[in-house]
Amino acid sequence: MDLKHIPLNKLKIATLNVRHGRKAPDVSDILPSIRARGVLQPVLVRPCGEGFEVVAGRRRYFAANQAAEEQGLSPDEAMLPCAVIAEGDDVAALEASLIENVARAPMDELSEYEAYARLLKQGRTVEQIAQVFAVTELRVKQRLALAGLQPKIKDAFRSGRIEADDLRLLTSATKGQQKEWLESFALEAQGDDDGDRDGEGAPRGFNLKRWLFGTDQIATKAARFPLDDFHGAIITDLFGDTGYFVDRDAFWRLQNLAVARLRDDLLAKGWQQVSIMERGRRFAEWQYREVTMEDGGRVFIEVRNDGEVDVHQGYRDRDEDESGEEEARTDEVGADEGDPAKQAVPAQAELTKAAENYMALHRHAIVRAELLSRPALALRLAVVHMIAGSPLWSVKPDPQRAEKEAIALSVASAKAQQCVEAERSAILELLQVERSHYGTLTRTYGDALWAAALLARLLTLPDETVLRVLTLAMAESLCAGSPLVEAAGARLKPDVVRWWTADDTFLDLVHDRAAINAMLAEVAGRESADANVSEAAKVQRKIIGDCVRGEGRDKVEGWVPRYMAFPASPYDGAKTVQAARHWEEVKFLFCIE
């Protein structure tokens, strides 16, 4: 490289200079110094024809021209110190230009792209470009990504119509999206000319990001599964270094499976209860207090709409604690310190009151229906009522009070209930009596004359017929929701499928998310249950109903949930179901496997 003084009329700005083509630069900051002392730092030039072109030092060149003009010097008299590089070395010239400009003042994204692209065409690799200018390879790739932009988008940036952030985002747009965006941009420009900007125009900023990636963006960093397992498209925002899933349904299938595995891992670690919250529902920490695993702490897995999963370990509902305080204090009376009974945590109900009512009435109907063909057992049940009494023994029929109209309609249409109704009509006709004001054979008012008339009628009937009447009376007066229903059911071992099928009323009354997911696994398989683990309860209930009815899915025959089996049991061993609790209270009295 040679150092020499060259007249200004022999110099021009090189086309390789990264700021070539821009308007004359502002030199007000260096002009006073150049007026007083001249140009002290040589500009970088290379031979070009009969003169030289300035590769680096554009602002010093313009300032020297202005100083010479002010001092009345002609361009052939004003000399500029120059460092001359070899002719034709475009790569070295471009590198020198870019190094100087980057070191002096950061250039915009488009200028950097154009400079890097030139070097790339000259044979430099991304790694070499990054090393020369002390930037990351990602930055070089990000700038080179601007190559995919439509020329009109680049022009809009150069003219200041769009910001750098918008330019970066548009690198993630497809050709079709760029075309659509430019059409909106053109209409926007036309609106500017007409003085009418009522339309929204081309999206910018956050709206542009939402337009490109969707309203509910799910970033790849939210995935709880290996990204290699995802076979759909992923849009990458190069400048944000973030990827977004295009197929949200495919993401949620894999994410739900991962959440299910997370739940299983937590259970394996010893947590007794792990609740997966419905997607989008936030964990309200103020509603809980922190407790250890040993003291009944639960785990809540929060699944957000943006795909993020948060695990809250060691919490217990404050309402549960308050409702169990009196019972806990009673249990502690007379107990030694450290006694496990003293530390017992009240069991949490798995079903709502309405759901328990639904179960009680349906189970009651099933046992009564089975009882009609077992008069020997009915006779013995009658003896129990006569000797020990019961909440119903007056004698009066069970009122079958339903918590909701839907429950009443469900029970009325059940095969078991219809079987009892048919037998009741036959007995009333046989005895030639009217229904009581309850609509049953059983009375409560104790009319002696009517009782005598009934006795006279029964005396004319064989024992088998009397037992049939007694069996109906026993079926009517068996108390719904009682341990006796469970004891009789355990003895009868009824064919539940013969009398009952899961209907919408049943599914709507089950609210425990873990229980619903477990039932979904029974009818549709564990994989399907895990794939829907964070879906809304109504979504999972619908899948169960579709499987039971065979609507759009393979029909599941003979499915009996644990609640309706004899004996009954909850899906979560740490929770309770009334029917199961009743059976646990009395099963030691019966030798039933």
Coordinates of C-alpha atoms in Angstrom, one line a residue:
M1 CA 0.0 0.0 0.0
D2 CA 1.5 3.4 -1.1
L3 CA 1.0 6.8 0.6
K4 CA 0.7 9.8 -1.8
H5 CA -1.0 13.2 -2.1
I6 CA -3.6 13.2 -4.9
P7 CA -5.5 16.3 -6.3
L8 CA -9.2 16.3 -5.6
N9 CA -10.1 16.4 -9.3
K10 CA -8.4 13.0 -9.7
L11 CA -10.7 11.5 -7.0
K12 CA -14.3 10.2 -7.0
I13 CA -16.4 8.0 -4.7
A14 CA -16.1 4.3 -5.4
T15 CA -19.3 2.4 -6.3
L16 CA -18.1 -0.2 -3.8
N17 CA -18.2 2.3 -0.9
V18 CA -21.1 1.1 1.3
R19 CA -22.6 4.6 1.4
H20 CA -22.3 5.2 -2.4
G21 CA -25.4 6.7 -3.9
R22 CA -26.5 8.5 -0.7
K23 CA -26.8 12.2 -0.6
A24 CA -23.8 14.3 0.5
P25 CA -23.0 13.6 4.1
D26 CA -23.2 16.0 7.0
V27 CA -19.5 17.1 7.6
S28 CA -20.2 20.0 10.0
D29 CA -18.4 18.2 12.8
I30 CA -15.1 17.7 11.0
L31 CA -15.1 20.7 8.7
P32 CA -13.6 23.2 11.2
S33 CA -10.6 20.9 11.8
I34 CA -10.0 20.3 8.1
R35 CA -10.2 24.1 7.4
A36 CA -7.6 24.7 10.1
R37 CA -5.2 21.7 9.6
G38 CA -6.3 19.9 6.5
V39 CA -6.9 16.2 6.2
L40 CA -4.5 14.4 8.6
Q41 CA -5.8 10.8 8.2
P42 CA -5.3 9.5 4.7
V43 CA -8.4 8.3 2.8
L44 CA -8.3 4.8 1.2
V45 CA -8.3 4.8 -2.6
R46 CA -7.5 2.5 -5.4
P47 CA -6.6 3.2 -9.1
C48 CA -9.5 3.7 -11.5
G49 CA -8.8 4.6 -15.1
E50 CA -6.7 7.9 -15.1
G51 CA -7.7 8.7 -11.5
F52 CA -8.6 7.1 -8.2
E53 CA -11.8 6.2 -6.4
V54 CA -12.4 6.7 -2.7
V55 CA -13.0 3.3 -1.0
A56 CA -13.0 4.6 2.6
G57 CA -13.0 8.2 3.8
R58 CA -16.1 9.6 2.0
R59 CA -16.8 12.3 4.6
R60 CA -13.2 13.5 4.6
Y61 CA -13.3 13.7 0.8
F62 CA -16.5 15.9 0.9
A63 CA -15.2 18.1 3.7
A64 CA -11.9 18.6 1.8
N65 CA -13.9 19.7 -1.3
Q66 CA -15.9 22.1 0.7
A67 CA -12.8 23.6 2.4
A68 CA -11.0 24.0 -0.9
E69 CA -14.0 25.7 -2.4
E70 CA -14.2 28.1 0.6
Q71 CA -10.5 28.9 0.3
G72 CA -10.7 29.5 -3.5
L73 CA -8.6 26.6 -4.4
S74 CA -9.3 24.8 -7.7
P75 CA -9.8 21.0 -7.5
D76 CA -6.4 20.4 -9.3
E77 CA -4.6 22.5 -6.7
A78 CA -6.2 21.0 -3.5
M79 CA -4.2 17.9 -2.5
L80 CA -5.6 15.0 -0.3
P81 CA -3.4 12.4 1.5
C82 CA -4.3 9.0 0.3
A83 CA -3.4 5.3 0.9
V84 CA -3.5 3.5 -2.4
I85 CA -4.4 -0.2 -2.5
A86 CA -4.0 -2.6 -5.4
E87 CA -6.2 -2.0 -8.4
G88 CA -9.0 -4.5 -8.9
D89 CA -9.0 -5.8 -5.3
D90 CA -12.8 -5.4 -4.8
V91 CA -13.0 -7.6 -1.7
A92 CA -10.3 -5.8 0.2
A93 CA -11.8 -2.4 -0.9
L94 CA -15.3 -3.4 0.3
E95 CA -14.0 -4.8 3.6
A96 CA -12.1 -1.6 4.2
S97 CA -15.1 0.6 3.4
L98 CA -17.4 -1.5 5.7
I99 CA -14.9 -1.6 8.6
E100 CA -14.5 2.1 8.6
N101 CA -18.2 2.9 8.4
V102 CA -19.2 0.3 11.0
A103 CA -16.5 1.7 13.4
R104 CA -17.6 5.3 12.8
A105 CA -21.3 4.9 13.1
P106 CA -23.7 1.9 12.9
M107 CA -25.3 1.6 9.5
D108 CA -28.9 0.6 9.0
E109 CA -29.9 -3.1 8.4
L110 CA -30.3 -2.6 4.6
S111 CA -26.9 -1.0 4.2
E112 CA -25.2 -3.8 6.1
Y113 CA -27.1 -6.4 4.0
E114 CA -25.9 -4.8 0.8
A115 CA -22.3 -4.8 2.0
Y116 CA -22.4 -8.3 3.2
A117 CA -24.1 -9.5 0.0
R118 CA -21.3 -8.0 -2.0
L119 CA -18.7 -9.8 0.0
L120 CA -20.7 -13.0 -0.4
K121 CA -20.6 -12.6 -4.1
Q122 CA -16.9 -12.0 -4.0
G123 CA -16.4 -15.5 -2.4
R124 CA -16.4 -14.7 1.3
T125 CA -18.2 -17.2 3.6
V126 CA -20.6 -16.2 6.4
E127 CA -17.9 -17.2 8.9
Q128 CA -15.2 -15.1 7.2
I129 CA -17.5 -12.0 7.0
A130 CA -18.3 -12.4 10.7
Q131 CA -14.6 -12.7 11.7
V132 CA -13.5 -9.7 9.6
F133 CA -16.1 -7.4 11.2
A134 CA -16.2 -8.9 14.7
V135 CA -19.9 -9.7 14.6
T136 CA -21.8 -13.0 15.1
E137 CA -22.6 -15.3 12.3
L138 CA -26.3 -15.0 13.3
R139 CA -26.1 -11.2 12.7
V140 CA -24.6 -11.8 9.2
K141 CA -27.4 -14.4 8.5
Q142 CA -30.0 -12.0 9.7
R143 CA -28.8 -9.2 7.4
L144 CA -28.5 -11.6 4.5
A145 CA -32.1 -12.7 5.1
L146 CA -33.2 -9.3 3.7
A147 CA -32.3 -10.7 0.3
G148 CA -35.7 -12.4 0.3
L149 CA -37.6 -9.1 0.6
Q150 CA -39.4 -7.6 -2.4
P151 CA -37.6 -4.6 -3.8
K152 CA -40.5 -2.3 -3.0
I153 CA -40.3 -3.2 0.6
K154 CA -36.6 -2.2 0.6
D155 CA -37.5 1.0 -1.1
A156 CA -40.1 1.8 1.5
F157 CA -37.4 1.4 4.2
R158 CA -34.9 3.6 2.3
S159 CA -37.5 6.3 2.0
G160 CA -38.3 6.1 5.7
R161 CA -41.9 4.9 5.2
I162 CA -41.4 1.8 7.4
E163 CA -39.2 1.2 10.5
A164 CA -36.3 -1.2 10.9
D165 CA -38.4 -3.5 13.2
D166 CA -41.0 -3.9 10.4
L167 CA -38.3 -4.6 7.9
R168 CA -37.0 -7.4 10.1
L169 CA -40.4 -8.9 10.7
L170 CA -41.1 -9.0 6.9
T171 CA -38.1 -11.3 6.4
S172 CA -40.3 -14.0 7.9
A173 CA -43.1 -13.3 5.4
T174 CA -43.7 -15.7 2.5
K175 CA -43.7 -14.2 -1.0
G176 CA -47.5 -14.3 -1.0
Q177 CA -47.6 -12.4 2.4
Q178 CA -45.1 -9.8 1.1
K179 CA -47.3 -9.3 -2.0
E180 CA -50.4 -8.9 0.1
W181 CA -48.7 -6.5 2.5
L182 CA -47.4 -4.4 -0.4
E183 CA -51.0 -4.1 -1.8
S184 CA -52.2 -2.8 1.5
F185 CA -49.1 -0.5 1.6
A186 CA -49.9 0.9 -1.8
L187 CA -53.5 1.6 -0.8
E188 CA -52.2 3.3 2.3
A189 CA -49.9 5.5 0.1
Q190 CA -52.9 6.3 -2.1
G191 CA -54.8 7.3 1.0
D192 CA -52.0 9.7 2.0
D193 CA -52.2 11.4 -1.4
D194 CA -56.0 11.7 -1.2
G195 CA -55.8 12.9 2.4
D196 CA -57.9 9.9 3.4
R197 CA -56.4 7.5 6.0
D198 CA -59.6 5.8 7.2
G199 CA -58.4 2.4 6.3
E200 CA -56.0 0.5 8.6
G201 CA -53.4 0.1 5.8
A202 CA -50.5 -2.3 6.0
P203 CA -50.0 -3.7 9.5
R204 CA -47.0 -2.4 11.5
G205 CA -45.2 -3.4 14.7
F206 CA -47.3 -5.7 17.0
N207 CA -50.1 -5.9 14.4
L208 CA -47.6 -7.0 11.8
K209 CA -46.2 -9.7 14.1
R210 CA -49.7 -10.9 14.9
W211 CA -50.6 -10.9 11.2
L212 CA -47.6 -13.0 10.3
F213 CA -47.6 -15.5 13.2
G214 CA -51.3 -15.5 14.3
T215 CA -53.3 -14.1 17.2
D216 CA -52.2 -16.8 19.7
Q217 CA -48.5 -17.2 19.0
I218 CA -46.9 -20.3 20.5
A219 CA -43.1 -20.0 20.6
T220 CA -40.9 -23.1 20.3
K221 CA -39.4 -22.4 23.7
A222 CA -42.8 -23.3 25.3
A223 CA -42.6 -26.9 24.0
R224 CA -42.2 -29.6 26.7
F225 CA -41.3 -32.1 24.0
P226 CA -38.3 -32.5 21.7
L227 CA -38.8 -30.3 18.7
D228 CA -37.7 -33.2 16.5
D229 CA -41.1 -34.8 17.4
F230 CA -42.9 -32.0 15.7
H231 CA -43.4 -32.6 12.0
G232 CA -45.3 -29.4 11.2
A233 CA -44.1 -26.1 9.9
I234 CA -42.2 -23.7 12.2
I235 CA -41.8 -20.0 11.3
T236 CA -38.6 -18.5 12.5
D237 CA -38.2 -14.9 13.3
L238 CA -34.5 -14.5 12.4
F239 CA -34.1 -11.2 14.1
G240 CA -35.8 -12.3 17.3
D241 CA -34.1 -15.6 17.2
T242 CA -37.5 -17.2 18.0
G243 CA -39.5 -19.9 16.3
Y244 CA -43.3 -20.2 16.2
F245 CA -45.5 -23.3 15.6
V246 CA -47.8 -22.9 12.6
D247 CA -50.0 -25.9 13.3
R248 CA -51.4 -25.2 16.8
D249 CA -53.4 -28.4 17.0
A250 CA -50.4 -30.5 16.3
F251 CA -48.5 -28.6 19.0
W252 CA -51.2 -29.2 21.5
R253 CA -51.4 -32.9 20.8
L254 CA -47.7 -33.2 21.6
Q255 CA -47.8 -30.7 24.5
N256 CA -50.7 -32.5 26.2
L257 CA -48.8 -35.8 26.0
A258 CA -45.8 -34.1 27.6
V259 CA -48.0 -32.6 30.3
A260 CA -49.5 -36.0 31.0
R261 CA -46.0 -37.5 31.3
L262 CA -45.1 -34.6 33.7
R263 CA -48.1 -35.5 35.8
D264 CA -47.1 -39.2 35.9
D265 CA -43.6 -38.2 36.9
L266 CA -44.8 -36.1 39.8
L267 CA -47.1 -38.9 41.0
A268 CA -44.2 -41.3 40.9
K269 CA -42.2 -38.9 43.1
G270 CA -44.8 -39.3 45.8
W271 CA -47.3 -36.5 45.3
Q272 CA -50.7 -37.9 46.1
Q273 CA -52.7 -35.4 44.0
V274 CA -51.6 -33.7 40.8
S275 CA -54.2 -31.6 39.1
I276 CA -53.9 -30.4 35.5
M277 CA -55.8 -27.2 35.2
E278 CA -58.0 -26.4 32.2
R279 CA -56.0 -24.6 29.5
G280 CA -56.1 -20.9 30.0
R281 CA -57.2 -21.0 33.6
R282 CA -54.7 -19.2 35.9
F283 CA -53.5 -20.5 39.2
A284 CA -54.7 -18.0 41.9
E285 CA -52.0 -18.5 44.5
W286 CA -53.9 -16.3 47.0
Q287 CA -56.6 -19.1 47.2
Y288 CA -54.1 -21.6 48.5
R289 CA -51.6 -21.9 51.3
E290 CA -48.2 -23.7 51.0
V291 CA -48.0 -27.1 52.7
T292 CA -45.5 -30.0 52.3
M293 CA -46.1 -33.2 50.5
E294 CA -46.4 -35.0 53.8
D295 CA -49.1 -32.6 55.0
G296 CA -51.4 -33.2 52.0
G297 CA -49.8 -30.6 49.6
R298 CA -51.0 -30.9 46.1
V299 CA -49.5 -30.1 42.7
F300 CA -51.2 -27.9 40.2
I301 CA -50.0 -27.9 36.6
E302 CA -51.0 -24.6 34.9
V303 CA -51.3 -24.7 31.1
R304 CA -51.4 -21.3 29.4
N305 CA -52.9 -20.4 26.0
D306 CA -49.4 -19.5 24.8
G307 CA -48.2 -23.0 25.5
E308 CA -46.2 -22.2 28.6
V309 CA -46.6 -24.7 31.4
D310 CA -46.0 -23.8 35.1
V311 CA -45.9 -26.3 37.9
H312 CA -47.1 -25.2 41.4
Q313 CA -46.0 -27.7 44.0
G314 CA -47.1 -28.0 47.6
Y315 CA -50.4 -26.1 47.8
R316 CA -53.7 -26.7 49.5
D317 CA -57.0 -25.0 49.1
R318 CA -57.7 -22.6 52.1
D319 CA -61.4 -23.5 52.0
E320 CA -60.6 -27.2 52.4
D321 CA -58.5 -26.3 55.5
E322 CA -61.2 -24.2 57.1
S323 CA -63.9 -26.8 56.5
G324 CA -61.8 -29.5 58.0
E325 CA -60.6 -27.6 61.1
E326 CA -63.4 -28.7 63.4
E327 CA -63.1 -32.3 62.3
A328 CA -59.4 -32.2 62.8
R329 CA -59.7 -30.8 66.3
T330 CA -62.2 -33.5 67.2
D331 CA -59.8 -36.2 65.9
E332 CA -57.0 -34.7 68.0
V333 CA -58.9 -35.1 71.3
G334 CA -57.0 -37.8 73.4
A335 CA -54.5 -38.4 70.6
D336 CA -50.8 -38.5 71.5
E337 CA -48.6 -36.0 69.8
G338 CA -47.2 -37.4 66.6
D339 CA -50.2 -39.8 66.3
P340 CA -50.9 -40.3 62.5
A341 CA -54.6 -39.9 63.1
K342 CA -54.0 -36.4 64.5
Q343 CA -52.2 -35.5 61.3
A344 CA -54.9 -37.0 59.0
V345 CA -56.0 -34.7 56.1
P346 CA -59.8 -34.7 55.4
A347 CA -60.5 -36.5 52.1
Q348 CA -61.6 -34.3 49.3
A349 CA -64.9 -35.2 47.6
E350 CA -64.5 -36.2 43.9
L351 CA -68.1 -35.6 42.9
T352 CA -70.4 -32.7 43.4
K353 CA -73.6 -33.0 45.5
A354 CA -75.7 -33.2 42.3
A355 CA -73.5 -35.9 40.8
E356 CA -73.7 -37.9 44.1
N357 CA -77.5 -37.6 43.9
Y358 CA -77.5 -38.8 40.3
M359 CA -75.4 -41.8 41.3
A360 CA -77.6 -42.6 44.4
L361 CA -80.8 -42.6 42.5
H362 CA -79.6 -44.6 39.5
R363 CA -77.9 -47.1 41.8
H364 CA -81.0 -47.3 43.9
A365 CA -83.1 -48.0 40.8
I366 CA -80.7 -50.7 39.6
V367 CA -80.7 -52.5 43.0
R368 CA -84.5 -52.3 43.2
A369 CA -84.8 -53.7 39.7
E370 CA -82.5 -56.6 40.5
L371 CA -84.4 -57.1 43.8
L372 CA -87.6 -57.9 41.9
S373 CA -86.2 -61.3 40.9
R374 CA -84.8 -62.0 44.3
P375 CA -87.7 -62.3 46.8
A376 CA -85.7 -64.1 49.4
L377 CA -83.4 -61.2 49.8
A378 CA -86.3 -58.8 49.7
L379 CA -88.0 -60.7 52.6
R380 CA -84.8 -60.4 54.7
L381 CA -84.5 -56.8 53.9
A382 CA -88.1 -56.3 55.1
V383 CA -87.2 -58.0 58.4
V384 CA -84.3 -55.6 58.9
H385 CA -86.6 -52.7 58.4
M386 CA -89.2 -54.1 60.9
I387 CA -86.6 -54.8 63.6
A388 CA -84.0 -52.1 63.2
G389 CA -86.0 -49.4 61.6
S390 CA -84.7 -47.1 58.9
P391 CA -85.2 -43.5 57.8
L392 CA -88.1 -44.7 55.7
W393 CA -89.8 -47.2 58.0
S394 CA -93.3 -46.0 58.7
V395 CA -93.7 -47.7 56.2
K396 CA -93.2 -45.1 53.4
P397 CA -91.6 -45.2 49.9
D398 CA -88.4 -43.4 49.0
P399 CA -89.3 -40.0 47.7
Q400 CA -86.6 -40.2 45.0
R401 CA -85.9 -36.4 45.3
A402 CA -83.8 -35.2 42.4
E403 CA -81.5 -32.2 42.8
K404 CA -82.1 -31.2 39.2
E405 CA -84.9 -31.7 36.7
A406 CA -82.4 -33.3 34.3
I407 CA -81.7 -36.0 36.9
A408 CA -85.4 -36.7 37.4
L409 CA -85.8 -37.1 33.6
S410 CA -82.8 -39.3 33.4
V411 CA -84.0 -41.6 36.2
A412 CA -87.6 -41.7 34.8
S413 CA -86.3 -42.9 31.4
A414 CA -83.9 -45.5 32.8
K415 CA -84.7 -49.2 32.1
A416 CA -84.4 -50.1 35.7
Q417 CA -86.9 -47.4 36.7
Q418 CA -89.3 -48.5 34.0
C419 CA -89.0 -52.1 35.1
V420 CA -90.1 -51.1 38.6
E421 CA -93.0 -49.0 37.3
A422 CA -94.2 -51.9 35.2
E423 CA -94.2 -54.3 38.2
R424 CA -96.0 -51.7 40.3
S425 CA -98.8 -51.4 37.8
A426 CA -99.2 -55.2 37.7
I427 CA -99.3 -55.4 41.6
L428 CA -101.9 -52.6 41.9
E429 CA -104.1 -54.3 39.3
L430 CA -103.6 -57.7 41.1
L431 CA -104.6 -56.2 44.5
Q432 CA -107.3 -54.0 42.9
V433 CA -106.1 -50.9 44.7
E434 CA -105.3 -47.4 43.7
R435 CA -101.9 -45.8 43.9
S436 CA -101.1 -43.8 47.1
H437 CA -100.7 -40.1 46.9
Y438 CA -97.0 -40.8 46.4
G439 CA -97.9 -42.8 43.3
T440 CA -96.8 -46.0 44.9
L441 CA -98.2 -49.2 46.5
T442 CA -96.8 -48.2 49.9
R443 CA -98.9 -46.0 52.2
T444 CA -98.0 -44.0 55.3
Y445 CA -101.3 -42.9 56.8
G446 CA -102.1 -46.2 58.5
D447 CA -105.8 -46.6 57.5
A448 CA -106.9 -49.6 59.4
L449 CA -110.0 -50.3 57.2
W450 CA -107.9 -50.2 54.1
A451 CA -105.2 -52.5 55.8
A452 CA -107.9 -55.0 56.7
A453 CA -109.2 -55.0 53.1
L454 CA -105.7 -55.6 51.8
L455 CA -105.2 -58.4 54.3
A456 CA -108.4 -60.1 53.1
R457 CA -107.1 -59.9 49.5
L458 CA -103.6 -61.2 50.4
L459 CA -105.2 -64.2 52.2
T460 CA -106.5 -65.4 48.8
L461 CA -103.1 -65.3 47.2
P462 CA -100.4 -68.0 47.3
D463 CA -97.1 -67.3 49.1
E464 CA -95.3 -66.7 45.9
T465 CA -97.6 -63.8 45.1
V466 CA -97.4 -62.4 48.6
L467 CA -93.7 -62.5 48.4
R468 CA -93.9 -60.7 45.0
V469 CA -96.0 -57.9 46.7
L470 CA -93.6 -57.8 49.6
T471 CA -90.7 -57.5 47.2
L472 CA -92.2 -54.5 45.5
A473 CA -92.9 -52.8 48.9
M474 CA -89.4 -53.5 49.9
A475 CA -88.1 -52.1 46.6
E476 CA -90.2 -48.9 47.1
S477 CA -89.0 -48.4 50.7
L478 CA -85.3 -49.1 50.2
C479 CA -83.6 -45.8 51.1
A480 CA -81.6 -44.2 48.2
G481 CA -78.1 -43.3 48.9
S482 CA -77.8 -45.6 52.0
P483 CA -75.4 -48.4 53.0
L484 CA -78.2 -50.9 52.6
V485 CA -78.4 -50.2 48.8
E486 CA -74.7 -50.9 48.6
A487 CA -74.8 -54.0 50.7
A488 CA -77.7 -55.4 48.6
G489 CA -76.0 -54.4 45.4
A490 CA -72.8 -56.2 46.4
R491 CA -74.8 -59.3 47.1
L492 CA -76.9 -59.1 43.9
K493 CA -73.9 -58.2 41.6
P494 CA -76.3 -56.6 39.1
D495 CA -75.6 -56.5 35.4
V496 CA -75.3 -52.7 35.3
V497 CA -75.1 -52.6 31.5
R498 CA -78.6 -54.3 31.3
W499 CA -80.2 -51.4 33.2
W500 CA -78.1 -48.3 32.7
T501 CA -76.1 -46.5 30.0
A502 CA -74.0 -43.3 30.5
D503 CA -76.1 -40.4 29.3
D504 CA -75.4 -36.7 28.9
T505 CA -76.8 -35.9 32.4
F506 CA -74.3 -38.2 34.0
L507 CA -71.4 -36.8 32.0
D508 CA -72.4 -33.2 32.7
L509 CA -72.5 -33.8 36.5
V510 CA -69.0 -35.1 36.7
H511 CA -66.7 -32.1 37.2
D512 CA -63.4 -33.6 38.6
R513 CA -61.0 -33.1 35.7
A514 CA -58.7 -36.0 36.7
A515 CA -61.8 -38.4 36.9
I516 CA -63.1 -37.2 33.5
N517 CA -59.7 -37.8 32.0
A518 CA -59.5 -41.3 33.6
M519 CA -62.9 -42.2 32.2
L520 CA -61.8 -40.9 28.8
A521 CA -58.9 -43.4 29.0
E522 CA -61.3 -46.2 29.7
V523 CA -63.5 -45.6 26.6
A524 CA -60.9 -44.1 24.2
G525 CA -57.6 -45.4 25.4
R526 CA -54.8 -43.8 27.5
E527 CA -53.1 -42.2 24.4
S528 CA -56.3 -40.3 23.5
A529 CA -56.8 -39.3 27.2
D530 CA -53.2 -37.9 27.4
A531 CA -53.5 -36.1 24.1
N532 CA -56.5 -34.2 25.5
V533 CA -55.3 -33.8 29.1
S534 CA -55.5 -30.0 29.2
E535 CA -58.6 -29.6 27.1
A536 CA -61.7 -28.2 28.7
A537 CA -63.8 -30.7 30.6
K538 CA -66.7 -30.3 28.2
V539 CA -64.4 -31.3 25.3
Q540 CA -63.3 -34.5 27.1
R541 CA -66.9 -35.3 28.2
K542 CA -68.1 -35.0 24.6
I543 CA -65.5 -37.5 23.4
I544 CA -66.7 -39.9 26.1
G545 CA -70.3 -39.4 25.0
D546 CA -69.4 -39.9 21.3
C547 CA -67.6 -43.2 22.2
V548 CA -70.6 -44.4 24.2
R549 CA -73.1 -43.5 21.5
G550 CA -70.8 -44.4 18.6
E551 CA -71.1 -41.0 17.0
G552 CA -68.1 -40.3 14.9
R553 CA -66.1 -42.8 16.9
D554 CA -66.0 -46.6 17.5
K555 CA -68.9 -47.4 19.8
V556 CA -67.8 -48.7 23.2
E557 CA -70.0 -51.5 24.5
G558 CA -70.6 -52.4 28.1
W559 CA -68.7 -49.5 29.7
V560 CA -69.4 -49.0 33.4
P561 CA -67.6 -46.2 35.2
R562 CA -66.3 -46.9 38.6
Y563 CA -69.0 -44.8 40.2
M564 CA -71.8 -47.1 38.8
A565 CA -70.0 -50.5 39.4
F566 CA -70.8 -52.6 42.4
P567 CA -69.0 -52.0 44.6
A568 CA -68.3 -48.4 43.6
S569 CA -64.9 -46.7 43.8
P570 CA -63.4 -43.2 43.0
Y571 CA -60.9 -42.7 40.3
D572 CA -58.6 -40.9 42.7
G573 CA -57.8 -42.9 45.8
A574 CA -57.3 -39.7 47.8
K575 CA -60.8 -38.6 47.1
T576 CA -64.2 -40.0 48.1
V577 CA -67.5 -41.1 46.5
Q578 CA -70.5 -41.5 48.7
A579 CA -71.5 -45.0 47.4
A580 CA -68.0 -46.3 47.9
R581 CA -67.8 -44.8 51.4
H582 CA -71.1 -46.5 52.4
W583 CA -69.8 -49.9 51.2
E584 CA -66.5 -49.4 53.1
E585 CA -68.5 -48.9 56.3
V586 CA -70.3 -52.2 56.1
K587 CA -68.4 -54.6 53.8
F588 CA -66.7 -56.3 56.8
L589 CA -70.1 -57.6 57.8
F590 CA -70.4 -59.6 54.6
C591 CA -68.3 -62.4 53.2
I592 CA -68.4 -61.1 49.6
E593 CA -65.4 -61.3 47.4

